[in-house]
Coordinates of N, CA and C in Angstrom, one line a residue:
M157 N 132.9 119.8 1.1 CA 133.0 119.5 2.5 C 134.1 120.4 3.1
R158 N 133.8 121.0 4.3 CA 134.8 121.9 4.9 C 135.4 121.2 6.1
F159 N 136.7 121.6 6.4 CA 137.4 121.0 7.5 C 137.8 122.1 8.4
P160 N 137.9 121.9 9.7 CA 138.5 122.9 10.7 C 139.9 123.2 10.3
H161 N 140.3 124.4 10.7 CA 141.6 124.9 10.4 C 142.7 124.0 11.1
S162 N 142.3 123.5 12.3 CA 143.3 122.6 13.0 C 143.7 121.4 12.2
I163 N 142.8 120.9 11.3 CA 143.2 119.7 10.5 C 144.4 120.1 9.6
F164 N 144.3 121.3 9.0 CA 145.3 121.7 8.1 C 146.7 121.9 8.9
V165 N 146.6 122.4 10.1 CA 147.8 122.6 10.9 C 148.4 121.2 11.2
V166 N 147.6 120.3 11.6 CA 148.1 118.9 11.8 C 148.7 118.3 10.6
L167 N 148.1 118.5 9.4 CA 148.6 118.0 8.2 C 150.0 118.6 7.9
M168 N 150.1 119.9 8.1 CA 151.3 120.6 7.8 C 152.5 120.1 8.7
I169 N 152.1 119.8 10.0 CA 153.1 119.2 10.9 C 153.6 117.9 10.4
L170 N 152.6 117.0 10.0 CA 153.0 115.7 9.6 C 153.8 115.7 8.3
L171 N 153.4 116.6 7.4 CA 154.1 116.7 6.1 C 155.5 117.2 6.3
S172 N 155.7 118.2 7.2 CA 157.0 118.8 7.5 C 158.0 117.8 8.1
A173 N 157.4 116.8 8.8 CA 158.2 115.8 9.5 C 158.6 114.6 8.5
C174 N 158.0 114.6 7.3 CA 158.3 113.5 6.4 C 159.4 113.9 5.4
S175 N 160.5 113.2 5.4 CA 161.6 113.6 4.6 C 161.3 113.4 3.1
S176 N 160.5 112.3 2.8 CA 160.1 112.1 1.4 C 159.3 113.2 0.8
T177 N 158.4 113.8 1.7 CA 157.6 114.9 1.2 C 158.4 116.1 1.0
N178 N 159.4 116.4 1.8 CA 160.3 117.5 1.7 C 161.0 117.4 0.3
R179 N 161.5 116.2 0.0 CA 162.3 116.0 -1.2 C 161.4 116.2 -2.4
M180 N 160.1 115.8 -2.3 CA 159.2 115.9 -3.4 C 158.8 117.4 -3.7
L181 N 158.8 118.2 -2.7 CA 158.3 119.6 -2.8 C 159.5 120.5 -3.1
K182 N 160.7 120.0 -3.0 CA 161.9 120.9 -3.2 C 162.0 121.3 -4.7
A183 N 162.5 122.4 -4.9 CA 162.7 122.9 -6.3 C 163.8 122.0 -7.0
H184 N 163.6 121.8 -8.3 CA 164.5 121.0 -9.0 C 165.8 121.9 -9.3
P185 N 166.9 121.3 -9.5 CA 168.1 122.1 -9.8 C 168.0 123.0 -11.0
A186 N 168.4 124.2 -10.9 CA 168.3 125.1 -12.1 C 169.5 124.7 -13.0
Q187 N 169.3 125.0 -14.3 CA 170.4 124.7 -15.3 C 171.6 125.6 -14.9
L188 N 172.7 125.0 -14.9 CA 173.9 125.7 -14.5 C 174.3 126.8 -15.6
S189 N 174.7 127.9 -15.2 CA 175.1 129.0 -16.1 C 176.6 129.0 -16.4
P190 N 177.0 129.8 -17.3 CA 178.5 129.9 -17.6 C 179.3 130.4 -16.4
F191 N 178.7 130.9 -15.4 CA 179.4 131.3 -14.2 C 180.0 130.1 -13.5
F192 N 179.3 128.9 -13.6 CA 179.8 127.7 -13.0 C 180.8 127.0 -14.0
E193 N 182.0 127.0 -13.6 CA 183.0 126.4 -14.5 C 183.0 124.9 -14.4
Q194 N 183.2 124.2 -15.5 CA 183.2 122.8 -15.7 C 181.9 122.1 -15.1
P195 N 180.8 122.6 -15.7 CA 179.5 122.1 -15.2 C 179.3 120.6 -15.3
A196 N 180.0 120.0 -16.3 CA 179.9 118.5 -16.6 C 180.4 117.7 -15.4
L197 N 181.3 118.3 -14.6 CA 181.9 117.6 -13.5 C 181.2 117.9 -12.1
A198 N 180.1 118.7 -12.2 CA 179.3 119.0 -11.0 C 178.7 117.7 -10.4
Q199 N 178.7 117.6 -9.1 CA 178.1 116.4 -8.5 C 176.9 116.8 -7.6
D200 N 176.0 115.8 -7.5 CA 174.8 116.0 -6.6 C 175.2 115.9 -5.2
A201 N 175.0 116.9 -4.4 CA 175.4 116.9 -3.0 C 174.3 117.3 -2.0
A202 N 173.1 117.3 -2.5 CA 171.9 117.7 -1.7 C 171.8 116.9 -0.4
A203 N 172.0 115.6 -0.5 CA 171.9 114.8 0.7 C 172.9 115.0 1.8
Q204 N 174.1 115.4 1.3 CA 175.2 115.6 2.3 C 175.5 117.0 2.7
L205 N 175.5 118.0 1.7 CA 175.8 119.4 2.0 C 174.7 120.3 1.9
G206 N 173.5 119.8 1.4 CA 172.4 120.7 1.2 C 172.3 121.4 -0.1
F207 N 173.5 121.8 -0.7 CA 173.5 122.4 -2.0 C 173.3 121.3 -3.0
Q208 N 172.5 121.6 -4.1 CA 172.2 120.6 -5.1 C 173.4 120.2 -5.9
K209 N 174.2 121.1 -6.3 CA 175.4 120.8 -7.1 C 176.7 121.3 -6.5
V210 N 177.7 120.6 -6.5 CA 179.0 121.1 -6.0 C 180.1 120.5 -6.9
W211 N 181.2 121.2 -6.9 CA 182.4 120.8 -7.6 C 183.6 121.2 -6.7
T212 N 184.6 120.3 -6.6 CA 185.8 120.5 -5.9 C 187.0 120.2 -6.8
T213 N 188.0 121.1 -6.9 CA 189.1 120.9 -7.8 C 189.8 119.5 -7.5
P214 N 190.2 118.8 -8.6 CA 190.9 117.6 -8.4 C 192.4 117.8 -8.3
D215 N 192.8 119.1 -8.4 CA 194.3 119.4 -8.4 C 194.7 119.6 -6.9
P216 N 195.5 118.6 -6.4 CA 195.9 118.6 -5.0 C 196.6 119.9 -4.5
K217 N 197.4 120.5 -5.4 CA 198.1 121.7 -5.1 C 197.2 122.9 -4.9
V218 N 196.2 123.0 -5.8 CA 195.2 124.1 -5.7 C 194.4 123.9 -4.4
L219 N 194.0 122.7 -4.2 CA 193.2 122.4 -3.0 C 193.9 122.7 -1.7
A220 N 195.2 122.3 -1.7 CA 196.0 122.5 -0.5 C 196.2 123.9 -0.2
A221 N 196.5 124.7 -1.3 CA 196.7 126.1 -1.2 C 195.4 126.8 -0.7
G222 N 194.3 126.4 -1.2 CA 193.0 127.0 -0.7 C 192.7 126.7 0.7
K223 N 193.0 125.4 1.1 CA 192.7 125.0 2.5 C 193.6 125.7 3.5
A224 N 194.7 126.1 3.1 CA 195.7 126.8 4.0 C 195.3 128.2 4.4
K225 N 194.5 128.8 3.6 CA 194.1 130.2 3.8 C 193.0 130.3 4.8
R226 N 193.0 131.4 5.6 CA 192.0 131.5 6.6 C 191.3 132.9 6.6
K227 N 191.4 133.6 5.5 CA 190.7 134.9 5.3 C 189.8 134.8 4.1
L228 N 188.7 135.4 4.2 CA 187.7 135.3 3.1 C 187.2 136.7 2.7
F229 N 187.3 137.0 1.4 CA 186.7 138.2 0.9 C 185.4 137.8 0.2
I230 N 184.3 138.4 0.6 CA 183.0 138.1 -0.1 C 182.7 139.2 -1.1
A231 N 182.8 138.9 -2.4 CA 182.7 139.9 -3.4 C 181.2 140.3 -3.6
P232 N 181.0 141.5 -4.2 CA 179.6 141.9 -4.6 C 179.0 140.9 -5.5
V233 N 177.7 140.6 -5.3 CA 177.0 139.6 -6.0 C 176.8 140.1 -7.5
T234 N 177.0 139.2 -8.4 CA 176.8 139.5 -9.8 C 175.4 139.1 -10.3
L235 N 174.8 140.0 -11.2 CA 173.5 139.7 -11.8 C 173.7 139.4 -13.3
R236 N 175.0 139.3 -13.7 CA 175.3 139.1 -15.1 C 174.6 137.9 -15.7
Y237 N 174.4 136.9 -14.9 CA 173.8 135.6 -15.4 C 172.4 135.4 -15.1
L238 N 171.7 136.5 -14.6 CA 170.3 136.4 -14.2 C 169.4 136.1 -15.5
R239 N 168.6 135.1 -15.4 CA 167.7 134.8 -16.5 C 166.4 135.6 -16.3
P240 N 165.6 135.8 -17.5 CA 164.3 136.5 -17.4 C 163.3 135.7 -16.5
L241 N 162.3 136.4 -16.0 CA 161.3 135.8 -15.2 C 160.7 134.6 -16.0
S242 N 160.4 133.6 -15.3 CA 159.9 132.4 -16.0 C 158.6 131.9 -15.4
R243 N 158.1 132.5 -14.3 CA 156.8 132.1 -13.7 C 155.7 133.1 -14.2
G244 N 154.6 132.5 -14.7 CA 153.6 133.2 -15.3 C 153.0 134.3 -14.4
L245 N 152.6 134.0 -13.2 CA 152.0 135.0 -12.3 C 153.0 136.1 -12.0
A246 N 154.2 135.7 -11.7 CA 155.3 136.7 -11.4 C 155.5 137.7 -12.5
S247 N 155.6 137.1 -13.8 CA 155.7 138.0 -14.9 C 154.6 138.9 -15.1
S248 N 153.4 138.4 -14.9 CA 152.2 139.3 -15.0 C 152.1 140.4 -14.0
E249 N 152.4 140.1 -12.8 CA 152.4 141.1 -11.7 C 153.4 142.2 -11.9
V250 N 154.6 141.8 -12.4 CA 155.6 142.7 -12.7 C 155.2 143.6 -13.9
A251 N 154.6 143.0 -14.9 CA 154.1 143.8 -16.0 C 153.0 144.8 -15.7
W252 N 152.2 144.4 -14.7 CA 151.0 145.2 -14.3 C 151.5 146.3 -13.3
G253 N 152.7 146.2 -12.8 CA 153.2 147.1 -11.8 C 152.9 146.8 -10.4
G254 N 152.3 145.7 -10.2 CA 151.9 145.3 -8.8 C 153.1 144.8 -8.0
V255 N 154.1 144.3 -8.7 CA 155.4 143.9 -8.1 C 156.5 144.5 -8.8
Q256 N 157.5 145.1 -8.0 CA 158.6 145.7 -8.5 C 159.8 144.7 -8.6
R257 N 160.6 144.8 -9.7 CA 161.8 144.0 -9.8 C 162.9 144.7 -9.0
R258 N 163.4 143.9 -8.1 CA 164.4 144.5 -7.1 C 165.6 143.6 -7.1
E259 N 166.1 143.2 -8.3 CA 167.3 142.3 -8.3 C 168.5 142.9 -7.6
A260 N 168.7 144.2 -7.8 CA 169.9 144.8 -7.2 C 169.8 144.8 -5.7
D261 N 168.6 145.1 -5.2 CA 168.4 145.0 -3.7 C 168.6 143.6 -3.2
V262 N 168.1 142.6 -3.9 CA 168.3 141.2 -3.5 C 169.7 140.8 -3.5
A263 N 170.5 141.3 -4.6 CA 171.9 140.9 -4.7 C 172.7 141.5 -3.5
A264 N 172.4 142.8 -3.1 CA 173.0 143.4 -2.0 C 172.7 142.6 -0.7
R265 N 171.4 142.2 -0.6 CA 171.0 141.5 0.6 C 171.7 140.1 0.7
L266 N 171.8 139.5 -0.4 CA 172.5 138.2 -0.4 C 173.9 138.3 0.1
R267 N 174.7 139.3 -0.3 CA 176.0 139.5 0.2 C 176.0 139.8 1.7
E268 N 175.0 140.6 2.1 CA 174.9 140.9 3.6 C 174.7 139.7 4.4
E269 N 173.9 138.8 3.9 CA 173.5 137.6 4.7 C 174.8 136.7 4.8
F270 N 175.6 136.6 3.8 CA 176.8 135.8 3.9 C 177.8 136.4 4.8
V271 N 177.9 137.7 4.7 CA 178.8 138.4 5.7 C 178.3 138.2 7.1
A272 N 177.0 138.3 7.3 CA 176.5 138.2 8.7 C 176.7 136.8 9.2
A273 N 176.6 135.8 8.4 CA 176.7 134.4 8.8 C 178.1 134.1 9.4
F274 N 179.2 134.7 8.8 CA 180.5 134.6 9.4 C 180.7 135.4 10.6
R275 N 180.2 136.6 10.6 CA 180.4 137.5 11.7 C 179.7 137.0 13.0
H276 N 178.5 136.4 12.8 CA 177.8 135.9 13.9 C 178.1 134.5 14.3
S277 N 178.9 133.8 13.6 CA 179.3 132.4 13.9 C 180.2 132.5 15.1
S278 N 180.0 131.5 16.0 CA 180.8 131.4 17.2 C 182.2 130.8 16.9
T279 N 182.3 130.0 15.9 CA 183.5 129.4 15.6 C 183.8 129.4 14.1
P280 N 183.9 130.5 13.4 CA 184.1 130.6 12.0 C 185.5 130.1 11.6
L281 N 185.5 129.4 10.5 CA 186.8 128.9 9.9 C 187.6 130.1 9.3
Y282 N 186.8 131.0 8.7 CA 187.5 132.2 8.0 C 187.2 133.5 8.7
R283 N 188.2 134.3 8.7 CA 188.0 135.7 9.1 C 187.7 136.5 7.8
L284 N 186.8 137.4 7.9 CA 186.4 138.2 6.8 C 187.4 139.3 6.5
A285 N 187.7 139.5 5.2 CA 188.7 140.5 4.7 C 187.9 141.6 4.0
D286 N 188.4 142.8 4.1 CA 187.7 143.9 3.4 C 188.1 144.0 1.9
R287 N 189.2 143.3 1.5 CA 189.6 143.3 0.1 C 190.3 142.0 -0.1
P288 N 190.4 141.6 -1.4 CA 191.2 140.4 -1.7 C 192.7 140.7 -1.6
G289 N 193.4 139.6 -1.2 CA 194.8 139.7 -1.1 C 195.5 138.4 -1.2
K290 N 196.8 138.3 -1.1 CA 197.5 137.1 -1.3 C 197.2 136.0 -0.2
D291 N 196.7 136.4 0.9 CA 196.4 135.5 2.0 C 194.9 135.2 2.1
T292 N 194.2 135.6 1.1 CA 192.7 135.4 1.2 C 192.2 134.6 0.1
L293 N 191.0 134.0 0.3 CA 190.2 133.4 -0.7 C 189.0 134.4 -1.0
T294 N 188.5 134.3 -2.2 CA 187.3 135.1 -2.6 C 186.1 134.3 -2.9
L295 N 185.0 134.7 -2.2 CA 183.7 134.0 -2.5 C 183.0 134.9 -3.5
Q296 N 182.7 134.3 -4.7 CA 181.9 135.0 -5.7 C 180.5 134.4 -5.7
L297 N 179.5 135.2 -5.8 CA 178.1 134.7 -5.9 C 177.4 135.3 -7.1
A298 N 176.6 134.5 -7.7 CA 175.8 134.9 -8.8 C 174.3 134.5 -8.6
I299 N 173.4 135.4 -8.9 CA 172.0 135.1 -8.9 C 171.6 134.7 -10.3
I300 N 171.1 133.4 -10.4 CA 170.8 132.9 -11.7 C 169.3 133.0 -12.1
E301 N 168.5 132.8 -11.1 CA 167.0 133.0 -11.3 C 166.4 133.7 -10.1
L302 N 165.4 134.5 -10.3 CA 164.7 135.2 -9.3 C 163.3 135.6 -9.7
N303 N 162.4 134.7 -9.3 CA 161.0 134.9 -9.6 C 160.3 135.3 -8.3
P304 N 159.7 136.5 -8.2 CA 159.1 136.9 -6.9 C 157.9 136.1 -6.6
T305 N 157.5 136.0 -5.4 CA 156.3 135.5 -4.9 C 155.1 136.3 -5.4
S306 N 154.0 135.7 -5.7 CA 152.8 136.4 -6.1 C 151.9 136.8 -4.9
P307 N 151.9 138.0 -4.4 CA 151.1 138.3 -3.3 C 149.6 138.2 -3.5
K308 N 149.2 138.7 -4.7 CA 147.7 138.7 -5.0 C 147.3 137.2 -5.2
G309 N 148.1 136.4 -5.8 CA 147.8 135.0 -6.0 C 147.7 134.3 -4.6
N310 N 148.6 134.6 -3.7 CA 148.6 134.0 -2.4 C 147.4 134.5 -1.6
A311 N 146.9 135.6 -1.8 CA 145.7 136.1 -1.1 C 144.5 135.2 -1.5
V312 N 144.4 134.8 -2.8 CA 143.4 133.9 -3.2 C 143.6 132.5 -2.6
V313 N 144.9 132.1 -2.6 CA 145.2 130.7 -2.0 C 144.8 130.7 -0.6
T314 N 145.0 131.7 0.2 CA 144.6 131.8 1.6 C 143.2 131.5 1.8
V315 N 142.3 132.1 0.9 CA 140.9 131.8 1.0 C 140.6 130.3 0.7
L316 N 141.3 129.8 -0.3 CA 141.1 128.4 -0.6 C 141.5 127.4 0.5
K317 N 142.5 127.8 1.3 CA 143.0 127.0 2.4 C 141.9 126.9 3.4
F318 N 141.1 128.0 3.6 CA 140.0 128.0 4.6 C 138.8 127.2 4.1
V319 N 138.5 127.2 2.8 CA 137.4 126.5 2.3 C 137.7 125.1 1.9
A320 N 139.0 124.8 1.8 CA 139.5 123.4 1.6 C 139.0 122.9 0.2
T321 N 139.2 123.6 -0.8 CA 138.9 123.2 -2.2 C 140.0 122.3 -2.7
P322 N 139.8 121.4 -3.7 CA 140.8 120.6 -4.3 C 141.8 121.4 -5.1
M323 N 141.5 122.7 -5.4 CA 142.4 123.5 -6.2 C 143.5 124.1 -5.4
M324 N 143.5 124.0 -4.1 CA 144.4 124.7 -3.2 C 145.9 124.4 -3.6
G325 N 146.2 123.0 -3.7 CA 147.5 122.6 -4.0 C 148.0 123.2 -5.3
F326 N 147.2 123.1 -6.3 CA 147.6 123.6 -7.7 C 147.8 125.1 -7.7
A327 N 146.9 125.8 -7.0 CA 147.0 127.3 -6.9 C 148.2 127.7 -6.2
A328 N 148.6 127.0 -5.1 CA 149.8 127.4 -4.3 C 151.0 127.2 -5.1
Y329 N 151.1 126.2 -6.0 CA 152.2 126.0 -6.9 C 152.4 127.1 -7.8
L330 N 151.3 127.6 -8.4 CA 151.4 128.7 -9.3 C 151.8 130.0 -8.7
T331 N 151.6 130.2 -7.5 CA 151.9 131.5 -6.8 C 153.4 131.5 -6.2
K332 N 154.0 130.4 -6.3 CA 155.4 130.3 -5.7 C 156.4 131.1 -6.5
G333 N 157.3 131.7 -5.8 CA 158.5 132.2 -6.4 C 159.7 131.3 -6.3
N334 N 160.8 131.6 -6.8 CA 162.0 130.8 -6.6 C 163.2 131.7 -6.8
M335 N 164.3 131.2 -6.2 CA 165.6 131.9 -6.3 C 166.7 130.8 -6.5
A336 N 167.6 131.0 -7.5 CA 168.7 130.1 -7.8 C 170.0 130.9 -7.8
I337 N 171.0 130.3 -7.1 CA 172.3 131.0 -7.0 C 173.4 130.0 -7.4
E338 N 174.5 130.5 -7.7 CA 175.7 129.8 -7.8 C 176.9 130.5 -7.1
G339 N 177.8 129.7 -6.5 CA 178.9 130.3 -5.8 C 180.2 129.7 -6.2
K340 N 181.2 130.4 -6.0 CA 182.6 130.0 -6.4 C 183.6 130.5 -5.5
V341 N 184.4 129.6 -4.9 CA 185.5 130.0 -4.0 C 186.8 129.9 -4.8
T342 N 187.5 131.1 -4.9 CA 188.7 131.1 -5.7 C 189.9 131.7 -4.9
D343 N 191.1 131.4 -5.4 CA 192.3 132.1 -4.9 C 192.2 133.5 -5.3
S344 N 192.4 134.4 -4.4 CA 192.2 135.8 -4.7 C 193.2 136.4 -5.6
I345 N 194.4 135.7 -5.8 CA 195.4 136.2 -6.6 C 195.4 135.5 -8.0
T346 N 195.3 134.2 -8.0 CA 195.4 133.4 -9.3 C 194.0 133.3 -9.9
H347 N 192.9 133.5 -9.1 CA 191.5 133.4 -9.5 C 191.1 132.0 -9.9
R348 N 192.0 131.0 -9.5 CA 191.6 129.6 -9.8 C 190.6 129.1 -8.8
P349 N 189.5 128.6 -9.2 CA 188.5 128.1 -8.3 C 188.9 126.7 -7.7
F350 N 188.6 126.5 -6.4 CA 188.8 125.2 -5.9 C 187.5 124.6 -5.3
F351 N 186.5 125.4 -5.3 CA 185.2 124.8 -4.9 C 184.0 125.7 -5.5
Q352 N 183.0 125.0 -6.0 CA 181.8 125.7 -6.5 C 180.5 125.0 -6.0
F353 N 179.5 125.7 -5.9 CA 178.2 125.2 -5.5 C 177.0 125.9 -6.2
A354 N 175.9 125.2 -6.3 CA 174.7 125.8 -6.9 C 173.5 125.2 -6.2
D355 N 172.5 126.1 -6.1 CA 171.2 125.6 -5.4 C 170.0 126.4 -5.9
N356 N 168.9 125.8 -5.9 CA 167.6 126.5 -6.3 C 166.6 126.2 -5.2
E357 N 165.9 127.2 -4.8 CA 164.9 127.0 -3.7 C 163.6 127.8 -4.1
S358 N 162.5 127.1 -4.0 CA 161.2 127.7 -4.1 C 160.6 128.1 -2.8
D359 N 159.5 128.9 -2.8 CA 158.9 129.3 -1.6 C 158.5 128.1 -0.7
Q360 N 158.7 128.2 0.5 CA 158.3 127.1 1.4 C 156.7 127.1 1.5
L361 N 156.2 125.9 1.6 CA 154.8 125.7 1.7 C 154.4 126.1 3.1
T362 N 153.4 127.0 3.3 CA 153.0 127.5 4.6 C 151.5 127.4 4.7
F363 N 151.0 127.4 5.9 CA 149.5 127.5 6.1 C 149.2 129.0 6.0
I364 N 149.7 129.8 6.9 CA 149.6 131.3 6.8 C 150.9 131.9 7.2
S365 N 151.5 132.7 6.3 CA 152.8 133.4 6.6 C 152.8 134.8 5.9
L366 N 153.4 135.7 6.6 CA 153.5 137.1 6.1 C 154.4 137.1 4.8
R367 N 155.3 136.1 4.7 CA 156.2 136.0 3.6 C 155.4 135.8 2.3
D368 N 154.2 135.1 2.4 CA 153.4 134.9 1.2 C 152.9 136.1 0.6
Y369 N 152.9 137.2 1.3 CA 152.3 138.5 0.8 C 153.4 139.5 0.5
Q370 N 154.7 139.1 0.6 CA 155.8 139.9 0.3 C 156.5 139.3 -0.9
P371 N 156.7 140.1 -2.0 CA 157.3 139.5 -3.2 C 158.6 138.8 -3.0
Y372 N 159.4 139.3 -2.1 CA 160.8 138.7 -1.9 C 160.9 138.3 -0.4
G373 N 159.8 138.1 0.3 CA 159.9 137.6 1.7 C 160.5 136.2 1.8
H374 N 160.1 135.3 0.9 CA 160.6 133.9 0.9 C 162.1 134.0 0.5
A375 N 162.4 134.8 -0.4 CA 163.8 134.9 -0.9 C 164.7 135.3 0.2
V376 N 164.3 136.3 1.0 CA 165.2 136.7 2.1 C 165.4 135.5 3.1
N377 N 164.4 134.8 3.4 CA 164.5 133.6 4.3 C 165.5 132.6 3.7
T378 N 165.4 132.4 2.4 CA 166.2 131.4 1.7 C 167.7 131.9 1.7
M379 N 167.9 133.2 1.4 CA 169.3 133.7 1.4 C 169.9 133.5 2.8
R380 N 169.2 133.8 3.8 CA 169.7 133.6 5.2 C 170.1 132.2 5.5
H381 N 169.3 131.3 5.0 CA 169.6 129.8 5.2 C 170.8 129.4 4.4
W382 N 170.9 129.9 3.1 CA 172.1 129.6 2.3 C 173.4 130.0 3.0
A383 N 173.4 131.3 3.5 CA 174.5 131.8 4.1 C 175.0 131.0 5.3
R384 N 174.0 130.7 6.2 CA 174.4 129.8 7.4 C 174.8 128.4 7.0
Q385 N 174.2 127.9 6.0 CA 174.6 126.6 5.5 C 176.0 126.6 4.9
F386 N 176.3 127.6 4.2 CA 177.7 127.7 3.6 C 178.7 127.9 4.7
E387 N 178.4 128.7 5.7 CA 179.4 129.0 6.8 C 179.6 127.7 7.6
Q388 N 178.5 127.0 7.8 CA 178.6 125.7 8.6 C 179.4 124.7 7.8
M389 N 179.2 124.6 6.5 CA 179.9 123.7 5.6 C 181.4 123.9 5.7
T390 N 181.9 125.2 5.7 CA 183.3 125.5 5.7 C 184.0 125.0 6.9
R391 N 183.3 124.8 8.0 CA 184.0 124.4 9.2 C 183.6 123.0 9.7
S392 N 182.8 122.3 8.9 CA 182.3 121.0 9.3 C 183.4 119.9 8.8
P393 N 183.7 119.0 9.7 CA 184.6 117.9 9.3 C 184.1 117.1 8.1
R394 N 185.0 116.6 7.3 CA 184.6 115.9 6.1 C 183.7 114.7 6.5
G395 N 182.6 114.5 5.8 CA 181.7 113.4 6.1 C 180.5 113.8 7.0
L396 N 180.6 115.0 7.6 CA 179.5 115.5 8.5 C 178.4 116.1 7.6
K397 N 177.2 115.7 7.8 CA 176.1 116.2 7.0 C 175.7 117.6 7.4
V398 N 175.5 118.5 6.4 CA 175.0 119.8 6.6 C 173.5 119.8 6.3
R399 N 172.7 120.3 7.2 CA 171.2 120.2 7.0 C 170.7 121.1 5.9
D400 N 169.9 120.6 5.0 CA 169.2 121.5 4.1 C 168.0 122.1 4.7
S401 N 167.4 123.1 4.0 CA 166.2 123.7 4.5 C 165.0 122.9 4.2
N402 N 163.9 123.0 5.0 CA 162.7 122.3 4.8 C 161.9 123.0 3.7
S403 N 161.1 122.2 3.0 CA 160.2 122.8 2.0 C 158.9 123.2 2.6
I404 N 158.7 122.9 3.8 CA 157.4 123.2 4.5 C 157.8 123.9 5.8
T405 N 157.0 124.9 6.2 CA 157.3 125.6 7.5 C 156.0 126.0 8.1
L406 N 156.0 126.1 9.5 CA 154.9 126.6 10.2 C 155.1 128.0 10.7
R407 N 156.3 128.5 10.4 CA 156.7 129.9 10.9 C 155.8 130.9 10.2
P408 N 155.2 131.8 11.0 CA 154.3 132.8 10.4 C 155.0 134.0 9.7
N409 N 156.3 134.2 10.0 CA 157.1 135.3 9.4 C 158.5 134.9 9.2

């Protein structure tokens, strides 16, 4: 039995408005890497800060010294802790040459997005510094997982969306990519961390989106949201909720 396209659009709108559906479709937290210090003390903060795991130093002196500084140096993103591809379709398309591995480009883009978030903020807590110094904090970022979206797989999924077969949901899951990062804010001189965070995001569920046919299109969207989320978090009063990204979107690009 076939359904008009408008029914799918209505369903997408209803699903995107449902918080429980968003939680169900969100990517599970990635296993923390050695980049994340004291992983056993990481706390779940998805409901309050949007990031799945966070850690704040219990040392009042380190915390006070960190809070007193108002300059931030954003270091180049490290790929040292990047894990091998773990999604079947992504691995196959890379092996066949249909999708290129662009980890270095993604790492550079991630740093650019965090820089842009502070530069474009109307009320940033931190001024960006060109280099670390005694009056600065350093934000270190690591990409832990990076599985590209499957463009060919999503082309098939698009057809299934129009014919409304029961396989659509399962096929869409197989074509999804994901990106997981960890971040660490440290004193630029002592290198002692006073805040850490980690998050993992899968491709957003869409009806039709240009990002579905770009191996790293969803990743770019995710990086931009992480950057804005982090910048907002730095200047939000304690107890104020920072909104997480939706797992469903109607945006076509």
